[in-house]
């Protein structure tokens, strides 16, 4: 069975996204406190970066899901990666579930087991 490069790249991107999502708590909170103290509005720009990372992850995981489907590879990694990125893309408050889902997705994206066919 051929290993798909898109699955490998999606797994690597999901590792990057986990690190970024974990740091988002500190960045968003510190920017919010700084905005409150200085009466500025920089929090929107900081959170926009994290949302962009999440939505790029959604697109990349959907592409990996589609390619896995075409090559008869298990869809679990792509599905979990898409859901994890969507969690953060919808609300940064869901960063922890997004990180957990992405870590599980990374494992399945790197394994690339053949899909079990239900129709025998």
PDB file of C-alpha atoms in Angstrom, residues 4-88:
ATOM      1  CA  UNK A   4      -0.037   9.332   0.860  1.00  0.00           C
ATOM      2  CA  UNK A   5       2.041  12.496   1.154  1.00  0.00           C
ATOM      3  CA  UNK A   6      -1.064  14.589   1.877  1.00  0.00           C
ATOM      4  CA  UNK A   7      -1.719  12.489   4.993  1.00  0.00           C
ATOM      5  CA  UNK A   8       1.870  12.983   6.151  1.00  0.00           C
ATOM      6  CA  UNK A   9       1.671  16.756   5.526  1.00  0.00           C
ATOM      7  CA  UNK A  10      -1.700  16.979   7.246  1.00  0.00           C
ATOM      8  CA  UNK A  11      -0.240  15.153  10.250  1.00  0.00           C
ATOM      9  CA  UNK A  12       2.732  17.521  10.375  1.00  0.00           C
ATOM     10  CA  UNK A  13       0.437  20.532  10.063  1.00  0.00           C
ATOM     11  CA  UNK A  14      -1.756  19.157  12.857  1.00  0.00           C
ATOM     12  CA  UNK A  15       1.318  18.943  15.111  1.00  0.00           C
ATOM     13  CA  UNK A  16       2.040  22.599  14.310  1.00  0.00           C
ATOM     14  CA  UNK A  17      -1.615  23.489  14.938  1.00  0.00           C
ATOM     15  CA  UNK A  18      -1.556  21.764  18.356  1.00  0.00           C
ATOM     16  CA  UNK A  19       1.408  23.889  19.419  1.00  0.00           C
ATOM     17  CA  UNK A  20      -0.225  27.056  18.072  1.00  0.00           C
ATOM     18  CA  UNK A  21      -3.576  26.284  19.715  1.00  0.00           C
ATOM     19  CA  UNK A  22      -1.885  25.600  23.053  1.00  0.00           C
ATOM     20  CA  UNK A  23      -0.069  28.931  22.866  1.00  0.00           C
ATOM     21  CA  UNK A  24      -3.255  30.733  21.849  1.00  0.00           C
ATOM     22  CA  UNK A  25      -4.544  30.785  25.419  1.00  0.00           C
ATOM     23  CA  UNK A  26      -1.527  32.731  26.638  1.00  0.00           C
ATOM     24  CA  UNK A  27      -1.415  35.085  23.659  1.00  0.00           C
ATOM     25  CA  UNK A  28      -5.125  35.913  23.609  1.00  0.00           C
ATOM     26  CA  UNK A  29      -5.361  36.394  27.384  1.00  0.00           C
ATOM     27  CA  UNK A  30      -2.213  38.529  27.593  1.00  0.00           C
ATOM     28  CA  UNK A  31      -3.358  40.630  24.635  1.00  0.00           C
ATOM     29  CA  UNK A  32      -6.799  41.066  26.201  1.00  0.00           C
ATOM     30  CA  UNK A  33      -5.292  42.207  29.516  1.00  0.00           C
ATOM     31  CA  UNK A  34      -2.949  44.552  27.676  1.00  0.00           C
ATOM     32  CA  UNK A  35      -5.877  45.949  25.686  1.00  0.00           C
ATOM     33  CA  UNK A  36      -7.828  46.561  28.879  1.00  0.00           C
ATOM     34  CA  UNK A  37      -4.912  48.332  30.519  1.00  0.00           C
ATOM     35  CA  UNK A  38      -3.922  50.428  27.484  1.00  0.00           C
ATOM     36  CA  UNK A  39      -7.436  50.921  26.071  1.00  0.00           C
ATOM     37  CA  UNK A  40      -6.393  49.539  22.666  1.00  0.00           C
ATOM     38  CA  UNK A  41      -7.895  46.845  20.446  1.00  0.00           C
ATOM     39  CA  UNK A  42      -5.184  44.366  19.391  1.00  0.00           C
ATOM     40  CA  UNK A  43      -6.959  41.198  20.533  1.00  0.00           C
ATOM     41  CA  UNK A  44      -8.880  40.904  17.265  1.00  0.00           C
ATOM     42  CA  UNK A  45      -5.697  40.745  15.214  1.00  0.00           C
ATOM     43  CA  UNK A  46      -4.127  38.168  17.488  1.00  0.00           C
ATOM     44  CA  UNK A  47      -7.154  35.900  17.437  1.00  0.00           C
ATOM     45  CA  UNK A  48      -7.518  36.281  13.645  1.00  0.00           C
ATOM     46  CA  UNK A  49      -4.122  34.616  13.219  1.00  0.00           C
ATOM     47  CA  UNK A  50      -5.217  31.602  15.264  1.00  0.00           C
ATOM     48  CA  UNK A  51      -8.502  31.314  13.383  1.00  0.00           C
ATOM     49  CA  UNK A  52      -6.601  31.407  10.070  1.00  0.00           C
ATOM     50  CA  UNK A  53      -4.422  28.515  11.268  1.00  0.00           C
ATOM     51  CA  UNK A  54      -7.572  26.572  12.194  1.00  0.00           C
ATOM     52  CA  UNK A  55      -9.304  27.098   8.841  1.00  0.00           C
ATOM     53  CA  UNK A  56      -6.170  26.194   6.882  1.00  0.00           C
ATOM     54  CA  UNK A  57      -6.180  22.978   8.936  1.00  0.00           C
ATOM     55  CA  UNK A  58      -9.810  22.335   8.004  1.00  0.00           C
ATOM     56  CA  UNK A  59      -8.995  22.608   4.289  1.00  0.00           C
ATOM     57  CA  UNK A  60      -5.858  20.457   4.573  1.00  0.00           C
ATOM     58  CA  UNK A  61      -7.630  17.741   6.581  1.00  0.00           C
ATOM     59  CA  UNK A  62     -10.554  17.673   4.146  1.00  0.00           C
ATOM     60  CA  UNK A  63      -8.086  17.196   1.281  1.00  0.00           C
ATOM     61  CA  UNK A  64      -6.397  14.378   3.213  1.00  0.00           C
ATOM     62  CA  UNK A  65      -9.816  12.843   3.898  1.00  0.00           C
ATOM     63  CA  UNK A  66     -10.742  12.970   0.220  1.00  0.00           C
ATOM     64  CA  UNK A  67      -7.432  11.457  -0.915  1.00  0.00           C
ATOM     65  CA  UNK A  68      -7.652   8.737   1.723  1.00  0.00           C
ATOM     66  CA  UNK A  69     -11.130   7.874   0.478  1.00  0.00           C
ATOM     67  CA  UNK A  70      -9.859   7.663  -3.111  1.00  0.00           C
ATOM     68  CA  UNK A  71      -6.943   5.382  -2.144  1.00  0.00           C
ATOM     69  CA  UNK A  72      -8.941   3.126   0.199  1.00  0.00           C
ATOM     70  CA  UNK A  73      -7.150   4.289   3.364  1.00  0.00           C
ATOM     71  CA  UNK A  74      -8.846   4.632   6.758  1.00  0.00           C
ATOM     72  CA  UNK A  75     -10.749   7.912   7.070  1.00  0.00           C
ATOM     73  CA  UNK A  76     -10.436   8.256  10.853  1.00  0.00           C
ATOM     74  CA  UNK A  77      -7.437  10.619  10.803  1.00  0.00           C
ATOM     75  CA  UNK A  78      -8.957  12.976   8.258  1.00  0.00           C
ATOM     76  CA  UNK A  79     -12.322  13.050  10.002  1.00  0.00           C
ATOM     77  CA  UNK A  80     -10.844  13.707  13.457  1.00  0.00           C
ATOM     78  CA  UNK A  81      -8.455  16.312  12.045  1.00  0.00           C
ATOM     79  CA  UNK A  82     -11.302  18.118  10.326  1.00  0.00           C
ATOM     80  CA  UNK A  83     -13.461  18.075  13.469  1.00  0.00           C
ATOM     81  CA  UNK A  84     -10.540  19.216  15.633  1.00  0.00           C
ATOM     82  CA  UNK A  85      -9.707  22.130  13.352  1.00  0.00           C
ATOM     83  CA  UNK A  86     -13.396  23.038  13.098  1.00  0.00           C
ATOM     84  CA  UNK A  87     -13.659  23.108  16.902  1.00  0.00           C
ATOM     85  CA  UNK A  88     -11.036  25.813  17.124  1.00  0.00           C
TER      86      UNK A  88
END
